[in-house]
XYZ file of C-alpha atoms in Angstrom:
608
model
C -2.816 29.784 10.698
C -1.126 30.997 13.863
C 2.526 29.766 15.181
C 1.525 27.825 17.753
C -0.383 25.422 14.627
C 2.045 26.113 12.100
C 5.182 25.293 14.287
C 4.066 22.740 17.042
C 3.537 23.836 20.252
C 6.759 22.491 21.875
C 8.691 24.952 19.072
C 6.392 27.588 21.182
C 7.207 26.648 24.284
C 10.947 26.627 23.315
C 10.931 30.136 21.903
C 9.056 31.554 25.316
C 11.722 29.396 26.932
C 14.257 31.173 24.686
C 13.066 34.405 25.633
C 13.178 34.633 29.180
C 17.033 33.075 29.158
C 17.543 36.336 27.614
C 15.552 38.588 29.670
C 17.539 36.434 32.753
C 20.676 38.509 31.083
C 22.294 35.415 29.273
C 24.209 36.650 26.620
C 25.829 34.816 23.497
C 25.184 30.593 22.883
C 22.397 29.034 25.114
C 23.387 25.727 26.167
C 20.913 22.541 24.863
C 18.343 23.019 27.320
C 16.845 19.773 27.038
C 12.736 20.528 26.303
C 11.087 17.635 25.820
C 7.605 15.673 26.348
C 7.529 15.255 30.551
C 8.210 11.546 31.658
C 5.773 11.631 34.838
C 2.222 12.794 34.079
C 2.351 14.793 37.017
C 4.791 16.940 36.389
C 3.387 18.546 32.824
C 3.593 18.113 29.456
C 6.785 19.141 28.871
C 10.029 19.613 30.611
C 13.365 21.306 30.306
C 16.480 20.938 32.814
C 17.024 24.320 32.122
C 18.028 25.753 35.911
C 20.859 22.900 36.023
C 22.139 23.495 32.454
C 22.685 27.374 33.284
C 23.823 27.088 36.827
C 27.209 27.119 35.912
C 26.566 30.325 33.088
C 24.798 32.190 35.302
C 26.461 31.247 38.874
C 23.217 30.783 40.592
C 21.416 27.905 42.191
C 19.718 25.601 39.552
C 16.280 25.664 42.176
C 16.690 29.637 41.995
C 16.950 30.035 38.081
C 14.233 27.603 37.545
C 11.932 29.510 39.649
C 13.394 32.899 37.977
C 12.636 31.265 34.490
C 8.627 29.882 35.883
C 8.089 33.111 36.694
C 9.003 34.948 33.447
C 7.903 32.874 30.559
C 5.168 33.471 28.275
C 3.878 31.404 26.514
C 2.289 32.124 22.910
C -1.719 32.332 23.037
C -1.231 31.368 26.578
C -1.263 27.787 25.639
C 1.053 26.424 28.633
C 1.881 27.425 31.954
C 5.154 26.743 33.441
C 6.193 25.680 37.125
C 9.400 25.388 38.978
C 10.346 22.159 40.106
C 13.907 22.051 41.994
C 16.291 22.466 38.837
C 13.094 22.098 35.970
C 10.972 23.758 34.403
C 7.974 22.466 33.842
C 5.074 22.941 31.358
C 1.306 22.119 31.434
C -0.876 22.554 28.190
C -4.095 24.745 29.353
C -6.979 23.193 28.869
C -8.755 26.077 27.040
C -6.189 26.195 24.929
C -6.806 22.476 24.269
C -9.982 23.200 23.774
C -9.525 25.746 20.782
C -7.036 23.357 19.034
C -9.171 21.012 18.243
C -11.929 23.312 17.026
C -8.746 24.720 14.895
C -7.349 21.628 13.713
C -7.749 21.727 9.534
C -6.592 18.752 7.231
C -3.097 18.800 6.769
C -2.567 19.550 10.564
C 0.674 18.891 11.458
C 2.170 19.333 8.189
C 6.020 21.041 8.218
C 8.225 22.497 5.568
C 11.021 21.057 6.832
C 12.418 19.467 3.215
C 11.887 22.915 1.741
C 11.701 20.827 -2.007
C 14.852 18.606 -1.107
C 15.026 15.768 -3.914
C 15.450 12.868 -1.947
C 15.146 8.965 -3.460
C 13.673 6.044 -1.535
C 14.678 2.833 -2.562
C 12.790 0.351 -0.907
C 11.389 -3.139 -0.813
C 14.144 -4.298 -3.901
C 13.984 -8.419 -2.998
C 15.388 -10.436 -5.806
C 12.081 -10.906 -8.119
C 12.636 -15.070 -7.771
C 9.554 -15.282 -5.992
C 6.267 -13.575 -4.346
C 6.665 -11.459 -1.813
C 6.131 -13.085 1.293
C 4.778 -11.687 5.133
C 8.306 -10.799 5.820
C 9.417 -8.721 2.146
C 5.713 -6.784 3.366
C 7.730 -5.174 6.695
C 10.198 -3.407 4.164
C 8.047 -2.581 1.871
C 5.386 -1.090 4.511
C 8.629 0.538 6.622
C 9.843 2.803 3.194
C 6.223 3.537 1.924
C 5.935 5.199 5.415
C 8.663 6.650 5.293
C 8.086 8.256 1.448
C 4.606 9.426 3.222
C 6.432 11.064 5.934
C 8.853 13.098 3.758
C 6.574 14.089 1.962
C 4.224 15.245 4.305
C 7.516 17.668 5.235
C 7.688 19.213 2.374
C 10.457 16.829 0.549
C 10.365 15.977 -3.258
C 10.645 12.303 -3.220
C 10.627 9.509 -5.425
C 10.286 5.863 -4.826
C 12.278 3.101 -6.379
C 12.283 -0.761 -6.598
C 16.064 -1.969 -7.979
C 14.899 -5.004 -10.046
C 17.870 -7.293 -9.690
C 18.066 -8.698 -13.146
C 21.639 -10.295 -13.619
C 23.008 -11.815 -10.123
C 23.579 -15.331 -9.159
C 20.037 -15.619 -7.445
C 18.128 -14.589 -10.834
C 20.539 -16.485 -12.808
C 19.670 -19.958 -10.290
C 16.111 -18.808 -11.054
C 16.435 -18.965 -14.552
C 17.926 -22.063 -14.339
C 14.875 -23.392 -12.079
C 12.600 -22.591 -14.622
C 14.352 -24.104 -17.747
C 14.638 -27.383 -15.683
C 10.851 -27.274 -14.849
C 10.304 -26.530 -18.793
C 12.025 -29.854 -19.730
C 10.368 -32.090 -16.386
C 13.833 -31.679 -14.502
C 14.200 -30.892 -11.092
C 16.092 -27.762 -10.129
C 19.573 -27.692 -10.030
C 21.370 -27.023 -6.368
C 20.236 -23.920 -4.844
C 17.503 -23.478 -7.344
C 13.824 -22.851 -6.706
C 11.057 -25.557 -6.141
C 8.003 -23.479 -5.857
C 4.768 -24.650 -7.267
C 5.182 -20.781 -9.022
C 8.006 -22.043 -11.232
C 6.151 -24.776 -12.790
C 3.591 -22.144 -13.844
C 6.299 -19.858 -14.933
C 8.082 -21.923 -17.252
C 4.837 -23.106 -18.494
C 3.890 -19.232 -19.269
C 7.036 -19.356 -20.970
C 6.430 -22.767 -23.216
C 3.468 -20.542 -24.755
C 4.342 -17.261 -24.250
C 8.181 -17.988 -26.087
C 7.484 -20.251 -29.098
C 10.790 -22.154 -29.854
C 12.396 -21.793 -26.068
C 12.212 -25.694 -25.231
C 14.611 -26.589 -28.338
C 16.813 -23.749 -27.131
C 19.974 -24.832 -25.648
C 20.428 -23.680 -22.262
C 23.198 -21.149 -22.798
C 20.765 -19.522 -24.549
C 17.489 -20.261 -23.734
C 18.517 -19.431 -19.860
C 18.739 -15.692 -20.095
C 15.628 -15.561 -22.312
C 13.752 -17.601 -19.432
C 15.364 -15.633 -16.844
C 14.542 -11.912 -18.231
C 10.805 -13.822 -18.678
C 10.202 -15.262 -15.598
C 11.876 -11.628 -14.183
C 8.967 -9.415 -16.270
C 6.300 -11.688 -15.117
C 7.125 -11.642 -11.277
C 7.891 -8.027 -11.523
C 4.398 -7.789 -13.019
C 3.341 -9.681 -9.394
C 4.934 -7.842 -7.014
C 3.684 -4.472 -8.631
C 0.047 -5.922 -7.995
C 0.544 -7.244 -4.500
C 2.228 -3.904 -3.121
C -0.698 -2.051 -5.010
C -3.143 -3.945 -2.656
C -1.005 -2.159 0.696
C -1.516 0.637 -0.931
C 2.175 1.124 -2.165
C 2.904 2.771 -5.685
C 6.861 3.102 -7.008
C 7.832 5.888 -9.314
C 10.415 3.496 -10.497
C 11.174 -0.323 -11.387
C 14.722 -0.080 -12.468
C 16.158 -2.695 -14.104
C 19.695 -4.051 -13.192
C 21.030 -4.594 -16.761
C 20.244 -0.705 -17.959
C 23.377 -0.107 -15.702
C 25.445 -1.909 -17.551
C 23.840 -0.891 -20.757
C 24.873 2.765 -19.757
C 28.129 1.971 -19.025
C 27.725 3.499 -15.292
C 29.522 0.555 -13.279
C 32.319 0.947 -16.011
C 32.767 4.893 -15.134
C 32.853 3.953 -11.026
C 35.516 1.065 -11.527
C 37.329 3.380 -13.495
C 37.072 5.894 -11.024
C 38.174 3.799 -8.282
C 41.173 2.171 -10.260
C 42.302 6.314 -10.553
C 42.011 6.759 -6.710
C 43.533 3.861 -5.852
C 40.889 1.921 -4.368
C 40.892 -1.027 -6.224
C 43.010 -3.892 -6.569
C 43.636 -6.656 -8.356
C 44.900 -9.913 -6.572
C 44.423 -14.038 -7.478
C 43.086 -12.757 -10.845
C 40.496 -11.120 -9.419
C 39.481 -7.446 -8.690
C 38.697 -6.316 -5.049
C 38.041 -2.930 -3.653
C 39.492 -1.848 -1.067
C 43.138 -2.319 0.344
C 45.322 -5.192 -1.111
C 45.747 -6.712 2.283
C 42.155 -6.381 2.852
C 41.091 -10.707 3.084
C 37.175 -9.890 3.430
C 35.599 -11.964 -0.165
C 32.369 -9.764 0.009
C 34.623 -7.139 -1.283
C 35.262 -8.482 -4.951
C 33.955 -6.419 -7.870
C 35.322 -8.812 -10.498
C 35.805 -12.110 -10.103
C 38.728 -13.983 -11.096
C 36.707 -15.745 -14.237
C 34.990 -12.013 -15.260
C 31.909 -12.515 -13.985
C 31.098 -8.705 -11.894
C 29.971 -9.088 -8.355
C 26.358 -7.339 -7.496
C 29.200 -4.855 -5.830
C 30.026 -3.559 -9.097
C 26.168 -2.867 -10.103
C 25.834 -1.289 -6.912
C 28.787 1.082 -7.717
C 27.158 2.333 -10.929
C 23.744 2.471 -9.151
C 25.189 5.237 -6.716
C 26.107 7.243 -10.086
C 22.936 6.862 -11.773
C 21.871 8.392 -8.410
C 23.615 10.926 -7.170
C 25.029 12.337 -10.348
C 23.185 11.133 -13.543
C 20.218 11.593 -11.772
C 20.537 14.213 -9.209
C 19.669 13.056 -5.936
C 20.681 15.274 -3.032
C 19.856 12.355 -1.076
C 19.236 8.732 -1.429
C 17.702 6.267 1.459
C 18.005 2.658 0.941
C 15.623 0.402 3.703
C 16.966 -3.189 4.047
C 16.492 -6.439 6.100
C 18.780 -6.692 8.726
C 20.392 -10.143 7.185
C 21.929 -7.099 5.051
C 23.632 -5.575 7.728
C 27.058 -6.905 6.552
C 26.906 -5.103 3.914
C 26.310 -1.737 4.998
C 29.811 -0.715 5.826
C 31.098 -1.644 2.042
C 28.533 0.510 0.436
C 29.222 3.479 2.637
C 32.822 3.064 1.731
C 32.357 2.898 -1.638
C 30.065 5.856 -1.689
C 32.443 7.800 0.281
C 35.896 6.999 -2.366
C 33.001 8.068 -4.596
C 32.374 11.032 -2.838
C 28.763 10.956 -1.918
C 29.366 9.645 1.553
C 26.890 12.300 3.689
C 24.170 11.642 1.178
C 24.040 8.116 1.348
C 21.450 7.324 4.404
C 20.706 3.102 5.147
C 18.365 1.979 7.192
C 17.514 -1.800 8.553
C 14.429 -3.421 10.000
C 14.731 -6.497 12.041
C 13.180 -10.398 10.200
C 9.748 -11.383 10.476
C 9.265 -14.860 11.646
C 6.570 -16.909 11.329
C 5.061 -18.486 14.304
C 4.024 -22.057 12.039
C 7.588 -22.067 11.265
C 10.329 -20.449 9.403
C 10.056 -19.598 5.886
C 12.177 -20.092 2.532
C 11.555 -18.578 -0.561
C 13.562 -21.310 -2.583
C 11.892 -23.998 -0.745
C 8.809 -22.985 -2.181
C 7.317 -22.752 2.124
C 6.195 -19.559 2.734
C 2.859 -17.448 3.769
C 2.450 -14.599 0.836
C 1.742 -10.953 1.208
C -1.358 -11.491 -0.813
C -2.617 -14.825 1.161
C -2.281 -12.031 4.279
C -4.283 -8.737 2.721
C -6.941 -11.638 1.983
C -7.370 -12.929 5.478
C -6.796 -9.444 7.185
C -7.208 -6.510 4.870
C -4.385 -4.452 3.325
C -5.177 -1.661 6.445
C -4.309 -4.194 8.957
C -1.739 -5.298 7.180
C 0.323 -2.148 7.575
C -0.750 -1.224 10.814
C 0.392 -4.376 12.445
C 3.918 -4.504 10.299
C 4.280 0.094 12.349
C 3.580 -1.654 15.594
C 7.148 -1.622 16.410
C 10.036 -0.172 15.973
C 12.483 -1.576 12.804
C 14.684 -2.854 15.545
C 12.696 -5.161 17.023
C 11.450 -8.640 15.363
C 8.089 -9.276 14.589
C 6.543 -13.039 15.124
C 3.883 -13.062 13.051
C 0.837 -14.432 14.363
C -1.810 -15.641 11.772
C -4.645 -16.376 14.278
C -3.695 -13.555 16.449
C -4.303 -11.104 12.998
C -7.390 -12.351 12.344
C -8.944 -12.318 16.293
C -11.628 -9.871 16.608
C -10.952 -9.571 20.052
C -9.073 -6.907 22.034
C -6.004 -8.890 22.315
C -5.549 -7.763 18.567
C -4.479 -4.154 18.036
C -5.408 -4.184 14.633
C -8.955 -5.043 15.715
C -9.028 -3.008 19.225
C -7.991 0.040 16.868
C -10.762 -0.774 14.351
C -13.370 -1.148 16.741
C -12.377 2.362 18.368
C -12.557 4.044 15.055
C -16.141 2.484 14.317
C -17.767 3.732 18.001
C -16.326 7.426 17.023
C -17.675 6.794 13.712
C -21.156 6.266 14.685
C -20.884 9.716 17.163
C -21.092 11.568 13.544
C -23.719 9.027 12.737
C -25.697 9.691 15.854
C -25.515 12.943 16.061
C -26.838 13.885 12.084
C -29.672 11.646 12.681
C -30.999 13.367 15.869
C -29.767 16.991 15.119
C -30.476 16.981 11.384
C -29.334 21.176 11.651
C -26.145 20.699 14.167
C -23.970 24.181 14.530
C -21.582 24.841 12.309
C -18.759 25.638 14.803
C -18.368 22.899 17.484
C -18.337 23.866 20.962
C -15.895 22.797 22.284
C -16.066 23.988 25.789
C -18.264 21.293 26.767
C -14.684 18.887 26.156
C -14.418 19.161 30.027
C -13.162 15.391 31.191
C -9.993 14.617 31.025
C -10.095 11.520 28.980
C -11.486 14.248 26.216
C -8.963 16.633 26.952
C -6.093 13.937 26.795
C -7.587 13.076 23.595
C -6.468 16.948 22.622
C -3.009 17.018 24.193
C -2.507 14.071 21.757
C -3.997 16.426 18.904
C -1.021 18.820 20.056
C 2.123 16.690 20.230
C 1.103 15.515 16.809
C 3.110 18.377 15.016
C 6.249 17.299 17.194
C 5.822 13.671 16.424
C 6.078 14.631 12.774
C 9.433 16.477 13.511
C 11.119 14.412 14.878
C 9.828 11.036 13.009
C 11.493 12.594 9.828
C 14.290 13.858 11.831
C 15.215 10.294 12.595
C 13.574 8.529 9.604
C 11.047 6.355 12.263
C 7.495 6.734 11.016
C 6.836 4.096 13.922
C 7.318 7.015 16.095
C 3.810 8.291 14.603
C 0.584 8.170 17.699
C -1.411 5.007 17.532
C -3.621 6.289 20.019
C -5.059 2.694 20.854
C -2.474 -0.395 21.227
C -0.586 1.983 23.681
C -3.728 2.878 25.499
C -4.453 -0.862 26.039
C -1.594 -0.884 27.761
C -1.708 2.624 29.856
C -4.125 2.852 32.980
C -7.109 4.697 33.083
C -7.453 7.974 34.645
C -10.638 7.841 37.596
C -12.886 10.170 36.526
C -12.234 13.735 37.009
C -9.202 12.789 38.194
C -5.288 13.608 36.768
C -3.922 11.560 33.495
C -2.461 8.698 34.515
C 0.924 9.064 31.753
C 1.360 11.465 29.074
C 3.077 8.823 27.296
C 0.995 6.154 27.525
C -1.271 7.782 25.082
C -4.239 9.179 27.031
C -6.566 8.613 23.462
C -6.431 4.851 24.307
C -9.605 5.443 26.943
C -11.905 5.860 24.102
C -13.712 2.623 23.878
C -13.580 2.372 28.095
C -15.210 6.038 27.825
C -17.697 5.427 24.740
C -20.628 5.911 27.678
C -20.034 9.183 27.036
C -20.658 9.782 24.183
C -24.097 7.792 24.726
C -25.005 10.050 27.965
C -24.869 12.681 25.464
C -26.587 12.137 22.755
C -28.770 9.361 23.859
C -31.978 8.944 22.418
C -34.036 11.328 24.377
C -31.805 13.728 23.792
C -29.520 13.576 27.086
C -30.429 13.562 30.364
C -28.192 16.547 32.050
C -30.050 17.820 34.773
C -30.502 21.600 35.306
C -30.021 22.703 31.335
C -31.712 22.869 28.380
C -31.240 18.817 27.426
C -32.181 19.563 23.786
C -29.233 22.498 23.303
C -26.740 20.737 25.407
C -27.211 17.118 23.267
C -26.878 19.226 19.832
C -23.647 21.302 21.106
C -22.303 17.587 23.082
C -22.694 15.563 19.624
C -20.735 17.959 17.961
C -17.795 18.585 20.546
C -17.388 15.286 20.526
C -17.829 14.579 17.314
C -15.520 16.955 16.342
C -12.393 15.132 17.768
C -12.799 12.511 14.915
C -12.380 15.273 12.173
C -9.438 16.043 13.555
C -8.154 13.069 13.331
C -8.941 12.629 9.953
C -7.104 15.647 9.067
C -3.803 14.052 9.604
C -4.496 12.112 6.824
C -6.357 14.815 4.591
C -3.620 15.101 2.543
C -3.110 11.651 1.883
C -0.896 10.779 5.043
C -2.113 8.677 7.179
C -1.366 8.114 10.951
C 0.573 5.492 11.346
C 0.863 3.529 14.846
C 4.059 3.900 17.215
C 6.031 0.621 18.371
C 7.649 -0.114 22.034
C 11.488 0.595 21.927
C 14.106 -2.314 21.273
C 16.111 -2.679 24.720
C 19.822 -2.692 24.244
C 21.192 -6.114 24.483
C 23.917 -6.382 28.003
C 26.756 -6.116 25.704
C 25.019 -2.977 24.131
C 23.595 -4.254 21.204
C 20.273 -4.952 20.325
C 18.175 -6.911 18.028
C 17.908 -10.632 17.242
C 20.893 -11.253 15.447
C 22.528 -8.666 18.266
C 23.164 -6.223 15.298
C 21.665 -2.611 15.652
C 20.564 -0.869 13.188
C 22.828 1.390 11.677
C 22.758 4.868 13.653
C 22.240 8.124 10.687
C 22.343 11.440 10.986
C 19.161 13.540 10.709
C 18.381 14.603 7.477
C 18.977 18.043 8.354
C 21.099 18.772 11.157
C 21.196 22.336 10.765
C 17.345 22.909 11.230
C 16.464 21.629 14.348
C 16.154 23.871 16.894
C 17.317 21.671 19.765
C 19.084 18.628 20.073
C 16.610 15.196 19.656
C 17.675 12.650 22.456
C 17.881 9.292 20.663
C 17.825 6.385 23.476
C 19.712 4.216 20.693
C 22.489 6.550 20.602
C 24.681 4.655 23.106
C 24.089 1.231 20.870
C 26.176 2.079 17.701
């Protein structure tokens, strides 16, 4: 597999790019010269401000070391040219090497060793089991299995892990819910009223002979472990059906059992970090008013802080993580900073990585889990499919909020994505279709030099910024980042025929279904109707270039990964901050800082 494949072509680009700095006579550190995907279609591909970041290096005009630069880089397999363009450079894919890519392309395209076997844990999707999962537990859920796929489709060892709450004031309400609904009582304050726990604590009447004459010190945590195991048993089903597996369901209570929230209190008590004060025992300084910080309260009772203390053990040293990601809803965000402080006195503060996706509303009306009013994750794989399901949750980024529209997820129209992307996917389908039942004997090697519009070729240039999508969607931990090639196309405007793209970043693939005549004056059913060549040859090698950009496709997901759609960018708020409840999400560093071979502009950095 050559470089160019192996590496992206942008790393390609930046090594030519590299090169002729030095042949320019620039000795010792190159300054971040800035390549990156070109912003206006008609200036390339790709762009680098490299003439104004060395004018002041190499004393010279930025116009003149721009054109210096155009004029001495080579390019690998001649796959770009580069122009001068007042202080940029600027880089156009060539279309024969376009061309050759896709007849290329293998599955597992795209594919980087950037982990290099780096144990990393995701813990994901870890909602109090009180309850089915509902529409909006699906957007966490969907956001880390992505994000598992992604790491380790670079190479990463990862495993994935749902924390089973097991002993908090939530299960311990639950519990109580369903002893009440075993002897015909309502729920106490705060409880739940679901339908689900009348069924539960029904389960329970046959399921645990004796529990009704049980009193309720002691027939509580027996219901409440119960009614735990049997939603537990739930959610594993209903993530199965999205396509989500966990390597993991750890239980709550084996922490204590192993004594590893014992070991961090003791820990902190050594270092100072925790305090006692009103009885009670708080971490962090004694001054320090902020009540989310208690680890024991006052009457004994440990806070979930403490479990979560003894959870970063079992992690990072009992079980070895280098690294351990944790995806939560945003209501959360109040409780990042204490868990990175506590992981820091604990001394695993760099390995420690949190990341937060906006609510999901529902358009009907707002939901509540204890309230028993709420659309489930299964009620929506059943009306729209488990594929849709995920695809519309990757629409956007995890900073922005999703409404959830029922009626809108189940239009077959174009308005829908979901649909728009399905119906794409079926017209390239039937190309293969078409083309084996006229050509029973097509060629084995496509040609691909009849891929000569540029709605085809645009098709390619997405083929080629795939491996750089990959790079830096783990870099940053955004598997939204990932081409959708459709809902962004609805939105970009068509090239005229023959005529330049109209946006590299609109995503140029989204012209398909406007194009699919194409594919029909191609392979219709005479055979074509190309005047002045051989119709016959010309409709076999046609049906197979063509065809041949939907095996590519599929080979992103060859090795189980599948493409997953990108999502418009969260504007910043006027006061800088963004999302609903005005909190960002919390800003990490890349995975691995010391491998990237330029700096990744983030447009969120100025939001933290």
């Amino acid at each position: 597999m050559t470089s160019v494949l192996s590496g992206g072509v942008r790393d390609s680009i930046n090594d030519a790019l590299l090169e002729a700095v030095r042949k320019l006579g620039v000795d010792g550190e190159v300054p971040d010269l800035e390549l990156g995907r070109a912003k206006v279609a008609e200036h390339g591909d790709y762009a680098t401000s490299a003439g104004l970041k060395l004018a002041r290096v190499m004393r010279q005009d930025p116009k003149v070391i721009a054109a210096r630069l155009a004029e001495t880089i080579e390019v690998a397999e001649s796959a770009a040219t580069a122009e001068a363009s007042g202080g940029y450079v600027n880089f156009r894919l060539a279309d024969d090497w376009l061309r050759r890519l896709v007849g290329r392309i293998r599955p597992g395209y795209g594919a980087r060793d950037i982990g290099h076997g780096e144990r990393l844990q995701v813990e994901f999707g870890s909602v109090n089991p009180t309850g089915p999962l509902h529409i909006g537990h699906g957007r966490g859920v969907t956001l880390g299995d992505s994000i598992c796929r992604l790491l380790e489709f670079t190479g990463h060892a990862v495993q994935r892990e749902y924390y089973v709450n097991s002993d908090n004031t939530q299960t311990r309400r639950f519990g109580a819910s369903v002893f009440a609904r075993l002897h015909g009582f309502e729920p106490p304050e705060g409880g739940y009223t679901g339908d689900y726990v009348v069924e539960l604590a029904e389960m329970a009447r046959h399921d645990l002979p004796g529990i009704a004459d049980l009193p309720e010190d002691e027939a509580e945590p027996k219901l409440r472990m119960y009614a735990i195991n049997k939603m537990v048993e739930r959610i594993r089903a209903t993530v199965a059906r999205v396509n989500v597996r966990y390597d993991e369901w750890y239980y709550e209570n084996r922490l204590w059992e192993s004594g590893l929230p014992q070991e961090a209190i003791k820990r902190l008590r050594a270092s100072g970090h925790l305090k006692e004060r009103d009885g009670a025992l708080w971490f962090g300084d004694a001054s320090d008013e902020e009540e989310d910080r208690v680890v024991i309260r006052a009457n004994g009772q440990p806070t979930y802080f403490a479990s979560d203390l003894g959870y970063l053990l079992s992690r990072f040293e009992q079980r070895d993580y280098n690294r351990v990601v944790e995806v939560w809803a945003a209501d959360h965000h109040g409780y990042v900073p204490r868990m990175k402080s506590a992981a820091e006195a604990l001394g695993f503060d760099a390995r420690l990585v949190i990341i937060l996706h906006q609510m999901v509303n529902l358009k009907e009306g707002k939901m509540s889990k204890r309230a028993g009013r709420f659309v489930t994750l299964d009620d929506l794989v059943d009306r729209v499919g488990s594929d849709a399901v995920r695809y519309f949750y990757l629409l956007r980024s995890p900073d922005t909020t999703i409404e959830f529209d029922l009626e809108l997820a189940v239009t077959q129209g174009s308005e829908n994505p979901v649909y728009y992307a399905q119906y794409a996917h079926a017209r390239l389908s039937n190309v293969e279709v078409a083309a084996g039942a006229q050509h029973p004997k097509l060629p084995q090697t496509a040609n691909v030099g009849l891929l000569v519009h540029p709605w085809e070729l645009d098709v390619a240039r997405q083929l080629a910024f795939w491996p750089d999508v990959v790079e830096d969607a783990t870099a940053l931990l955004e598997p939204h980042r990932s081409p959708p090639l459709l809902p962004r196309g609805q939105r970009a405007e068509r090239a005229p025929r023959g005529g330049a793209r109209s946006g590299v970043n609109k995503g140029a693939a989204g012209a398909i279904p406007g194009r699919a005549s194409h594919f029909e004056d191609c392979a219709g059913p005479d055979g074509g109707q190309r005047a002045g060549k051989d119709v016959k040859e010309e409709s076999i090698g046609c049906d197979m270039a063509r065809a041949r950009l939907l095996p590519a496709a599929r080979a992103w997901r060859g090795s189980g990964h599948r493409p997953l759609p990108a999502g418009d960018r969260a504007e910043a708020l006027p006061d800088g901050r963004g999302g609903r409840h005005r909190q960002p999400r919390a800003r990490e560093p890349q995975l691995h800082p010391g491998g990237a071979r330029r700096r990744l502009r983030d447009p969120r950095a100025g939001r933290v």
